[in-house]
Coordinates of C-alpha atoms in Angstrom, one line a residue:
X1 CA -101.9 9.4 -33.6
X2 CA -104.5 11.0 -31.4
X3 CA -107.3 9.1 -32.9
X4 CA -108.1 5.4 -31.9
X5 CA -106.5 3.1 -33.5
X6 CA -110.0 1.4 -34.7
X7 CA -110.6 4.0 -36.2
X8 CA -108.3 3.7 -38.8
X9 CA -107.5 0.0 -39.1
X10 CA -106.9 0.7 -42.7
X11 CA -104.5 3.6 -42.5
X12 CA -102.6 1.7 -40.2
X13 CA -102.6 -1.1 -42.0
X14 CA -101.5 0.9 -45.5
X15 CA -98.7 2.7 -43.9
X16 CA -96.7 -0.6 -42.4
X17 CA -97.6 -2.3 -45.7
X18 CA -95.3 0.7 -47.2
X19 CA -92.7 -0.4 -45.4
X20 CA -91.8 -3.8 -44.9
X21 CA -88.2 -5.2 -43.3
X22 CA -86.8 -8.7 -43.5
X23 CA -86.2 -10.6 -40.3
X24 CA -84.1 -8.8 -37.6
X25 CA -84.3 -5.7 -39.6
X26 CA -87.7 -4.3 -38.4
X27 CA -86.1 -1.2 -37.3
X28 CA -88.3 1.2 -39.1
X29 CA -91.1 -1.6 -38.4
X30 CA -90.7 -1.9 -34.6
X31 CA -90.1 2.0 -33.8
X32 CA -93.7 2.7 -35.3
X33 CA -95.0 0.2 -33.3
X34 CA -93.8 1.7 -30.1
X35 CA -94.9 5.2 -31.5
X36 CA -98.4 3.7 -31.6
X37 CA -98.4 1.4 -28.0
X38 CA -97.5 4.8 -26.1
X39 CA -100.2 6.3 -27.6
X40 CA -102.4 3.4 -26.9
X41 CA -100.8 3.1 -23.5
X42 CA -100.0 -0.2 -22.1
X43 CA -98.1 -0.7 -18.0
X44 CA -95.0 -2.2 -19.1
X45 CA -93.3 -2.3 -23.2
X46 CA -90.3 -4.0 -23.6
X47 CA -88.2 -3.1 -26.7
X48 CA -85.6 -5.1 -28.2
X49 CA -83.3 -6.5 -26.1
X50 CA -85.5 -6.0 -23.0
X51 CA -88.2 -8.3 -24.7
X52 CA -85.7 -11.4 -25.1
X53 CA -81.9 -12.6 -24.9
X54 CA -80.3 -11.7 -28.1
X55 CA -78.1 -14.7 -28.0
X56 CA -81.2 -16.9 -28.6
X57 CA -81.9 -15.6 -31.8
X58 CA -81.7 -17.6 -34.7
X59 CA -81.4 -16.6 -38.6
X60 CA -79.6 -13.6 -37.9
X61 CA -78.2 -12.0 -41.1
X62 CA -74.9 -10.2 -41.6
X63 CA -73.6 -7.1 -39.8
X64 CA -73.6 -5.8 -43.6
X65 CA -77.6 -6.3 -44.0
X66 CA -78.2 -5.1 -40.7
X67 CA -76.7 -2.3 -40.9
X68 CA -78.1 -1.6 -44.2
X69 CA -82.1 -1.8 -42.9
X70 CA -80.7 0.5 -40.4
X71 CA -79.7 3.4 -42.2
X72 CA -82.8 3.0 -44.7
X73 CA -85.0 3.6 -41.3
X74 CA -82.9 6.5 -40.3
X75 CA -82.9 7.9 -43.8
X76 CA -86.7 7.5 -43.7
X77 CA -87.2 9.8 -41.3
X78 CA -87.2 7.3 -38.0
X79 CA -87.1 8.6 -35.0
X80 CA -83.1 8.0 -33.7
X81 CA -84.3 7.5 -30.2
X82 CA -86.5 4.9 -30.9
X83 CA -84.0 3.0 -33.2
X84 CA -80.8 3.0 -31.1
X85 CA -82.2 0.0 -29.1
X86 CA -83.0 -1.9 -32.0
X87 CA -79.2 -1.5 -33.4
X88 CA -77.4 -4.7 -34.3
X89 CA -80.7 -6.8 -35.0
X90 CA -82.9 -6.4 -31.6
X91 CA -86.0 -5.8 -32.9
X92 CA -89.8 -6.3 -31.8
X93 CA -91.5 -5.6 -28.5
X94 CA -93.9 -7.0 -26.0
X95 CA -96.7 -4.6 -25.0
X96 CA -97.8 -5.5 -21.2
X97 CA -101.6 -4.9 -19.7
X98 CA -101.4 -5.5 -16.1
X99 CA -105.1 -4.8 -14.6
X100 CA -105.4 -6.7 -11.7
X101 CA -106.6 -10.0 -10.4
X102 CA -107.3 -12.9 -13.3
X103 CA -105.8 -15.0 -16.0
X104 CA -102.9 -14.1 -17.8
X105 CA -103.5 -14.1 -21.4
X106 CA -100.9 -14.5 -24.6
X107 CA -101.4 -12.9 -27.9
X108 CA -98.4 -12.8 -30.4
X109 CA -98.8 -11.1 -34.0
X110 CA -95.2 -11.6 -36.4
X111 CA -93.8 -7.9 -38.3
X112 CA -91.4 -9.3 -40.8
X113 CA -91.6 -8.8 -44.7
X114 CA -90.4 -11.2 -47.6
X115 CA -87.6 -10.4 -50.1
X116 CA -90.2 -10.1 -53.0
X117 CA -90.8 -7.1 -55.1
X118 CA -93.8 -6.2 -55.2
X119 CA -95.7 -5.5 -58.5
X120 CA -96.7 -2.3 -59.8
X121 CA -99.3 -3.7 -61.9
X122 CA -102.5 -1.6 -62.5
X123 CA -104.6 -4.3 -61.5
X124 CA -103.0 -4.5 -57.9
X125 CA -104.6 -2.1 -55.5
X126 CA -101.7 -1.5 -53.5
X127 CA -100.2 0.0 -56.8
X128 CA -103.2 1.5 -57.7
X129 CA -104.7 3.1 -54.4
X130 CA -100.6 4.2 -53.5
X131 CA -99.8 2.3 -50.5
X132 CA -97.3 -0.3 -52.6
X133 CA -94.2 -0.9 -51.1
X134 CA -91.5 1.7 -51.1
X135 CA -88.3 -0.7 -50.6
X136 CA -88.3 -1.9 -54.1
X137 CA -87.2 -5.5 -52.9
X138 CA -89.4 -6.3 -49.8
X139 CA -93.1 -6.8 -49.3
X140 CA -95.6 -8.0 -47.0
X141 CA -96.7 -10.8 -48.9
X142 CA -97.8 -13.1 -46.1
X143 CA -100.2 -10.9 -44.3
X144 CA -97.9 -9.6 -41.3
X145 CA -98.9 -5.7 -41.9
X146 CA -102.2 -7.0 -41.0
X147 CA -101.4 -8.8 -38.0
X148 CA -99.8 -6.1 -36.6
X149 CA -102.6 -3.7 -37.1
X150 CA -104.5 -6.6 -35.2
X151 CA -102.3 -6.8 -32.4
X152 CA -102.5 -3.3 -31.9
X153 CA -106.3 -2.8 -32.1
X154 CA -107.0 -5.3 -29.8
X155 CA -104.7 -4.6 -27.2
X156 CA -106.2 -1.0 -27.2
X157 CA -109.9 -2.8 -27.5
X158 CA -109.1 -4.8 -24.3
X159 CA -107.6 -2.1 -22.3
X160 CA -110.8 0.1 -23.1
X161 CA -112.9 -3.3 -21.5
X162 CA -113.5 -4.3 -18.8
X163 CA -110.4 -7.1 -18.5
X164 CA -109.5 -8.3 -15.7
X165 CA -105.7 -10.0 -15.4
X166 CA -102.2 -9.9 -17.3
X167 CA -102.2 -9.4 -21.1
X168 CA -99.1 -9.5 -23.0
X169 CA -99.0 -9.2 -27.0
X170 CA -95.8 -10.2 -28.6
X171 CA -94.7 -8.3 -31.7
X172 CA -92.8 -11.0 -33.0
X173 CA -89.8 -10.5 -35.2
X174 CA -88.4 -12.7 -37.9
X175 CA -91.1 -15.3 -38.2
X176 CA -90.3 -15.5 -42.1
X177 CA -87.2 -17.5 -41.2
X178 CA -88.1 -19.0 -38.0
X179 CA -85.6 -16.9 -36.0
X180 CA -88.2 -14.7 -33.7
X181 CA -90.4 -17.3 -32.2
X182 CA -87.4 -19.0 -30.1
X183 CA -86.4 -16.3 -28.1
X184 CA -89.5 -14.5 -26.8
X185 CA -90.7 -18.4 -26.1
X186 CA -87.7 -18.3 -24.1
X187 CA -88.6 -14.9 -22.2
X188 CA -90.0 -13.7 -18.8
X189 CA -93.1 -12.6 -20.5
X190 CA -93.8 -16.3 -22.1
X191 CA -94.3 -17.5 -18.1
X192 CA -96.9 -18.4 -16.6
X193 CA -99.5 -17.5 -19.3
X194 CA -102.9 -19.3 -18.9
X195 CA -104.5 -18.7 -22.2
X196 CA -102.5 -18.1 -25.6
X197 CA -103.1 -16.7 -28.9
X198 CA -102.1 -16.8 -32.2
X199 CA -103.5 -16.0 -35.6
X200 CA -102.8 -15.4 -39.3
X201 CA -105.2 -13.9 -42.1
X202 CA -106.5 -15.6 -44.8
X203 CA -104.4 -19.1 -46.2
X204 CA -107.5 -19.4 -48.9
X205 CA -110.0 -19.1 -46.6
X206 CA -112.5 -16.6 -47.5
X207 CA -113.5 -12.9 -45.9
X208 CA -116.1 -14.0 -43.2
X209 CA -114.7 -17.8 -42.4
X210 CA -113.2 -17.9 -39.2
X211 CA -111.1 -21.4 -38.6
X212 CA -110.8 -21.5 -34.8
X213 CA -108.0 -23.6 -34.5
X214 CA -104.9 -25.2 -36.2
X215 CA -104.0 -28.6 -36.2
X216 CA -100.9 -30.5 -37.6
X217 CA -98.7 -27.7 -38.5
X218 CA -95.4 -28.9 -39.9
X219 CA -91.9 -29.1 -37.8
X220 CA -89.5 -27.6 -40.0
X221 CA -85.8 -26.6 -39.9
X222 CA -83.8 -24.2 -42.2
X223 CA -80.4 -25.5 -43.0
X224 CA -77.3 -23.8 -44.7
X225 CA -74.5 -26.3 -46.4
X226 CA -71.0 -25.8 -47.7
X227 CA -69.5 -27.9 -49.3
X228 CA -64.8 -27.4 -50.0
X229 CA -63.3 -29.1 -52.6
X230 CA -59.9 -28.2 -54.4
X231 CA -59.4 -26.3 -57.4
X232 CA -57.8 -27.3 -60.8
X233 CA -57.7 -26.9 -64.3
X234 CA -60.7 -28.5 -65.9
X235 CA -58.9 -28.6 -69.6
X236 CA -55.1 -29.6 -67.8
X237 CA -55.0 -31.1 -65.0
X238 CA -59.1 -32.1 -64.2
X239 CA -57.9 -34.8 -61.6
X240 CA -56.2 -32.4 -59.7
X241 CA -59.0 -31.1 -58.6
X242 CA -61.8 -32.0 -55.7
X243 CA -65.2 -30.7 -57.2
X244 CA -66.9 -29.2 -54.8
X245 CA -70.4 -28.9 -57.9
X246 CA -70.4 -32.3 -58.9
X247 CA -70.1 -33.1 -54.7
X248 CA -73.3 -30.8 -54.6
X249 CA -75.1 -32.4 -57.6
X250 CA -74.9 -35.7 -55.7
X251 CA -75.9 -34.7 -52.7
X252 CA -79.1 -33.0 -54.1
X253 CA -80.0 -36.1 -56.2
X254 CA -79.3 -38.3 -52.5
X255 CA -81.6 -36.0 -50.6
X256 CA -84.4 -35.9 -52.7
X257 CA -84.0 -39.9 -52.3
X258 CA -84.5 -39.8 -48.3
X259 CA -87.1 -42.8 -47.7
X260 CA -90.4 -41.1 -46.0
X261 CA -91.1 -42.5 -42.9
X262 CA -94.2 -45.0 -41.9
X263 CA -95.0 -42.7 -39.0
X264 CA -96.1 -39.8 -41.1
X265 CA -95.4 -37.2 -43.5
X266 CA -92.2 -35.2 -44.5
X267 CA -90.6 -32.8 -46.8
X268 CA -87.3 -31.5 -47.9
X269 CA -86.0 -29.2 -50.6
X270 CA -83.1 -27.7 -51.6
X271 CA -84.1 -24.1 -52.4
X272 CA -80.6 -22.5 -53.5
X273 CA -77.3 -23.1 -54.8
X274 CA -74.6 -21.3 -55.4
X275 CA -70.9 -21.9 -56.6
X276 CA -68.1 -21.4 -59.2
X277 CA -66.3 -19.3 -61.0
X278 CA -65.7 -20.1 -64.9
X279 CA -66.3 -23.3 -67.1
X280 CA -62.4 -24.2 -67.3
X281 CA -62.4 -24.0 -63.4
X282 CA -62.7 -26.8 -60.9
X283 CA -65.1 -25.5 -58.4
X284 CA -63.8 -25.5 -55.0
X285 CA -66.8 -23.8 -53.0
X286 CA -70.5 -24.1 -53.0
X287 CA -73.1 -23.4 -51.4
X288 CA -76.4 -24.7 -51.2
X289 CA -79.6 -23.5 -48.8
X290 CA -82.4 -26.2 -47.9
X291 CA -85.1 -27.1 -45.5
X292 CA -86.4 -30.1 -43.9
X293 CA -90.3 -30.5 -43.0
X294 CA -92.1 -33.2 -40.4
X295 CA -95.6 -34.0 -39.5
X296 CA -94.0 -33.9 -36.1
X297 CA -90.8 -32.7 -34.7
X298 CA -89.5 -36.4 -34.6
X299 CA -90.3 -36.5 -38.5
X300 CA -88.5 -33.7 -39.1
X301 CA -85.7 -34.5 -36.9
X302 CA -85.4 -37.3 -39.3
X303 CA -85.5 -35.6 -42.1
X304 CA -83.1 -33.2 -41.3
X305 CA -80.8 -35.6 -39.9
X306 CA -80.8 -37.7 -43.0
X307 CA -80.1 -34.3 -45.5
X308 CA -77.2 -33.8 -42.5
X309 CA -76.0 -37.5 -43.5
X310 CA -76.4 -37.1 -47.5
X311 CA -74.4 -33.9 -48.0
X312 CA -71.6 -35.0 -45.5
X313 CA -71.0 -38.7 -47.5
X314 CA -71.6 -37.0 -50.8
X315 CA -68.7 -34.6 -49.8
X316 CA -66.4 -37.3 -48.8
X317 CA -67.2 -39.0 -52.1
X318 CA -65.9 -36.3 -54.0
X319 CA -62.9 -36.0 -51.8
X320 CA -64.4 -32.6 -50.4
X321 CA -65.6 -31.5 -47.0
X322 CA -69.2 -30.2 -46.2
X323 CA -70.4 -28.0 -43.2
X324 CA -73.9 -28.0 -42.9
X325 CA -75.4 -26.1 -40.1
X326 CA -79.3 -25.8 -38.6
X327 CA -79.6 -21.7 -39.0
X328 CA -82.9 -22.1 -37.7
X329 CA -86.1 -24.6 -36.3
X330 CA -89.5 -24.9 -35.0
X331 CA -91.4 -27.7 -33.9
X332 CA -95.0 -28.8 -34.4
X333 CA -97.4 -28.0 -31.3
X334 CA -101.6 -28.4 -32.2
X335 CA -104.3 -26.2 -30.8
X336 CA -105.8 -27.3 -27.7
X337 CA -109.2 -28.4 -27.9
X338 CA -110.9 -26.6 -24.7
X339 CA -109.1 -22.8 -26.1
X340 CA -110.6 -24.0 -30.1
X341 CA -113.7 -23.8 -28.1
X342 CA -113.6 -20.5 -26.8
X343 CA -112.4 -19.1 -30.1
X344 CA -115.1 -20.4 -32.2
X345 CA -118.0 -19.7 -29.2
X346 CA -116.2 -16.0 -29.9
X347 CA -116.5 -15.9 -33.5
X348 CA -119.9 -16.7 -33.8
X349 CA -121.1 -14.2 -31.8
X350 CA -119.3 -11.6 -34.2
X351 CA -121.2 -10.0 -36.9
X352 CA -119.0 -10.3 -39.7
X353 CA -118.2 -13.9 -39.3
X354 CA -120.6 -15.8 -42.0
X355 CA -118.6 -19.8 -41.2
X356 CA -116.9 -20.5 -38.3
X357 CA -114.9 -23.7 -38.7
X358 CA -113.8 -25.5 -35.9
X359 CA -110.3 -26.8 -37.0
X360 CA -108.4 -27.4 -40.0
X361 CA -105.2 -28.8 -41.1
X362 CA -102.3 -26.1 -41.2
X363 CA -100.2 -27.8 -43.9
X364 CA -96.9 -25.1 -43.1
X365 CA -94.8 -24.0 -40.5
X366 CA -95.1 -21.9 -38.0
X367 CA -92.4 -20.5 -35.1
X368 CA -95.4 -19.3 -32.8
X369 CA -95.5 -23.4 -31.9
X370 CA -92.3 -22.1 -30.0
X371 CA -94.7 -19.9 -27.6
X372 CA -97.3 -22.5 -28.0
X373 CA -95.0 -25.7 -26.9
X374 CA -93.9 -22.9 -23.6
X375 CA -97.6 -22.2 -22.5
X376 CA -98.4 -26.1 -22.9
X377 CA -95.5 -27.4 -21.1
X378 CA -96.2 -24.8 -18.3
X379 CA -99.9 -26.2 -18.2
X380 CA -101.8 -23.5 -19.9
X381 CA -103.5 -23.5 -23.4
X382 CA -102.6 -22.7 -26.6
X383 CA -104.2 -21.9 -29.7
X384 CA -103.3 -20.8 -33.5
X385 CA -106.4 -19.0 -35.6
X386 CA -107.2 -18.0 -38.9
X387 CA -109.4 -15.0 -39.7
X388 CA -110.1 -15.4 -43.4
X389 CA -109.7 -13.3 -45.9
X390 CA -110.1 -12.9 -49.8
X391 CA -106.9 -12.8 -51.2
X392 CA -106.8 -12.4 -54.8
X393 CA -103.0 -14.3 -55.0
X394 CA -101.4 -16.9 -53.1
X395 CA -99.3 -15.8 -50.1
X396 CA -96.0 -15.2 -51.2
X397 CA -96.7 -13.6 -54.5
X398 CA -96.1 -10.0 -55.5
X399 CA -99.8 -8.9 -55.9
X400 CA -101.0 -10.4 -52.7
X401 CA -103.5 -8.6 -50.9
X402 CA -106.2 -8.4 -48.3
X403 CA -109.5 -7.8 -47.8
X404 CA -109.4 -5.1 -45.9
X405 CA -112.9 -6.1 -44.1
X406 CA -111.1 -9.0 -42.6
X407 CA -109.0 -5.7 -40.2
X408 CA -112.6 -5.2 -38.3
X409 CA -113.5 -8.9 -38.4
X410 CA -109.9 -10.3 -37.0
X411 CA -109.8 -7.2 -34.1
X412 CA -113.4 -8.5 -33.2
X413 CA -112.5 -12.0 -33.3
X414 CA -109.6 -11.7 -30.8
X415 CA -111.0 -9.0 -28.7
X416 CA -114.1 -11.2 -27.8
X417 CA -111.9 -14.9 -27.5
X418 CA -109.3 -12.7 -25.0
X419 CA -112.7 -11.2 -22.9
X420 CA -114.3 -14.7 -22.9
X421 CA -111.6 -16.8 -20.9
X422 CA -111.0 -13.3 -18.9
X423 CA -114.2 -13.8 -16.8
X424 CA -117.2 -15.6 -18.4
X425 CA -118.5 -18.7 -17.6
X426 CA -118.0 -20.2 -20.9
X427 CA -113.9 -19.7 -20.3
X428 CA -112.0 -23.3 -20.3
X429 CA -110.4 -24.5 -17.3
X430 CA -106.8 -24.1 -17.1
X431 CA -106.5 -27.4 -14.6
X432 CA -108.0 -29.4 -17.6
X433 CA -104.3 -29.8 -18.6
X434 CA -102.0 -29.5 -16.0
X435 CA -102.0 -33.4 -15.4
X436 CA -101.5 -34.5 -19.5

């Protein structure tokens, strides 16, 4: 790891692709990440625990999973040093520059995969150039290998400048489920930060487009529901019986009917179920996983307090009981205008950028608004990017890739919008929002 990392964005890059983890189980993940900031070197890294509280996390899984990504991560040859902070689920880190008088600037990149397997198809250059995943159930199919190699490049770019001020770069964890963002907002290292960034790749915008900043990304909350019934025999005794499925099927049908709202868009779905045990058998437990979506945080309060509603009354018309609880949330915060500014000013003056567009409608969720919503309320500025890239699949899919010319374009990109409200003249005034 003697060499730059700019040098080989693409190695970098390949290697985390190898190896993705699912939220809170970034072990292997995090631990090359802090192999690669010492070598970088940064004045303060916080690992784990040290980064954030533990007890803000949200969408942890199971001791059983945990544990499980753990001893992959030892068994691939992780250093044990490195992972013993991380045990129980405290992964990610927050790399610290600290040179001096100035602003103090935000960047957070997210490190978690997505349970997908990956395909092996010839046609898929991460199967065909060796650098598929390894797991054989997780991938990064969202881009997040890339981020990281991002967040990593430019904190070494901007240490080798001439920066002046406080740079922190959050390696967030579990953004997949909305269970990272929450508790590094909630940090020391989220205070008192003047200028933030955030930034994803591609979202079918091309290699060379640049969107400077986000607007109306959804509110969203992830919701787990049980519904308890009582069993019986469906031939003998039928009446006997609470059932818990036919509780569940009228509490999908109800919350698919929740009336949208005149101020603005929302969205739920109900993305699993679970439950039973044989035909002749009254089903006495199910379980179901769903979301609920808002145009703004109100909206999806709405939303999810309406799904709440539906699978509680459905319940108790069936003569069953439903527990429904919010595993995880993240509200809607837009880009601020002055920040969109300096991005795009940044991006044009970057080689590899063809189109830079000044905002666009983010149409998903995102738990960096978390971070976001802390810098705004705290009177600094906040702003979520896109560096495009062409992706031959949709995010999400097994043979999702990137352009790997979009690694120079994105560490140029953020380099350039950090240096620019550092110390030139063309930086947007903080004060500009301190009275809103």
């Amino acid at each position: 790891m003697a060499d730059a990392v700019r040098a080989r964005l693409a190695e970098l890059r390949r290697d985390l692709h190898r190896h993705p983890e699912p939220g809170w189980c970034e072990f292997r993940t995090t631990a090359r990440l802090v192999e690669e900031l010492r070598a970088v070197g940064v004045d303060e890294l916080a690992v784990g625990a040290d980064a954030y509280d533990p007890a803000d996390r949200m969408a942890v899984p199971s001791d059983d999973r945990l544990d499980e990504w753990y001893e992959r991560a030892l068994d691939r040859g992780t250093d044990p040093e490195l992972l013993e902070p991380l045990r129980g689920g405290t992964t990610g880190c927050v790399a610290v520059l600290d040179r001096g008088e100035g602003p103090t600037v935000g960047l957070r990149v997210d490190i978690d995969g997505l349970f997908i397997e990956e395909s092996d198809d010839a046609g898929h250059d991460p199967a065909a150039e060796g650098f598929r995943s390894e797991t054989g159930e997780t991938m990064h199919a969202c881009g997040h290998d890339t981020h990281m190699t991002w967040g990593l490049a430019t904190l070494e770019a901007v240490k080798e400048s001439d920066f002046s001020g406080r740079l922190a770069v959050f390696f967030q964890p579990a953004e997949e489920v909305s269970g990272g963002g929450a508790p590094m907002a909630k940090s020391e290292y989220a205070a008192g930060i003047d200028y933030f960034f955030a930034v994803h790749v591609g979202l079918d915008h091309p290699t060379g487009e640049v969107v400077a900043g986000i607007e109306k990304p959804l509110a969203m909350c992830h919701i787990d529901a049980e519904i308890e019934g009582t069993t019986a025999h469906a031939g003998k005794a039928p009446e006997a019986g609470a059932n818990a499925i036919h509780a569940l099927g009228t509490a999908i049908e109800s919350v698919y009917g929740i009336p949208r709202h005149s101020d603005g868009m929302t969205r739920v779905n109900v993305g699993r179920v679970e439950g039973g045990t044989a035909s002749n058998v009254i089903a006495d437990e199910v379980e179901a996983v769903a979301e609920a979506r808002g145009e703004t945080t109100e909206l999806m309060e709405y939303a999810k307090s309406e799904l709440r509603r539906r699978f509680e009354k459905a319940a108790e018309l069936h003569g069953c009981e439903a527990t429904v609880d919010v595993v995880s949330e993240s509200p809607r915060a837009d880009s601020d205008p002055e920040l969109v500014e300096a991005v795009a000013d940044a991006a044009e003056t970057v080689e590899s950028v063809d189109r830079v567009v000044q905002t666009a409608d983010f149409g998903a969720s995102e738990d960096a608004t978390f971070l976001m919503e802390r810098v705004q309320r705290d009177g600094g500025l906040a702003c979520y990017s896109i560096v495009g890239t062409d992706h031959p699949t949709s995010h999400h899919t097994a043979t999702f890739d990137v352009d790997e010319r979009s690694l120079e374009t994105g560490v140029d990109v953020l380099t350039r919008s950090i240096l620019s409200v550092a110390g030139f003249e063309s930086a947007p005034t903080v004060g500009a929002r301190a009275n809103r």
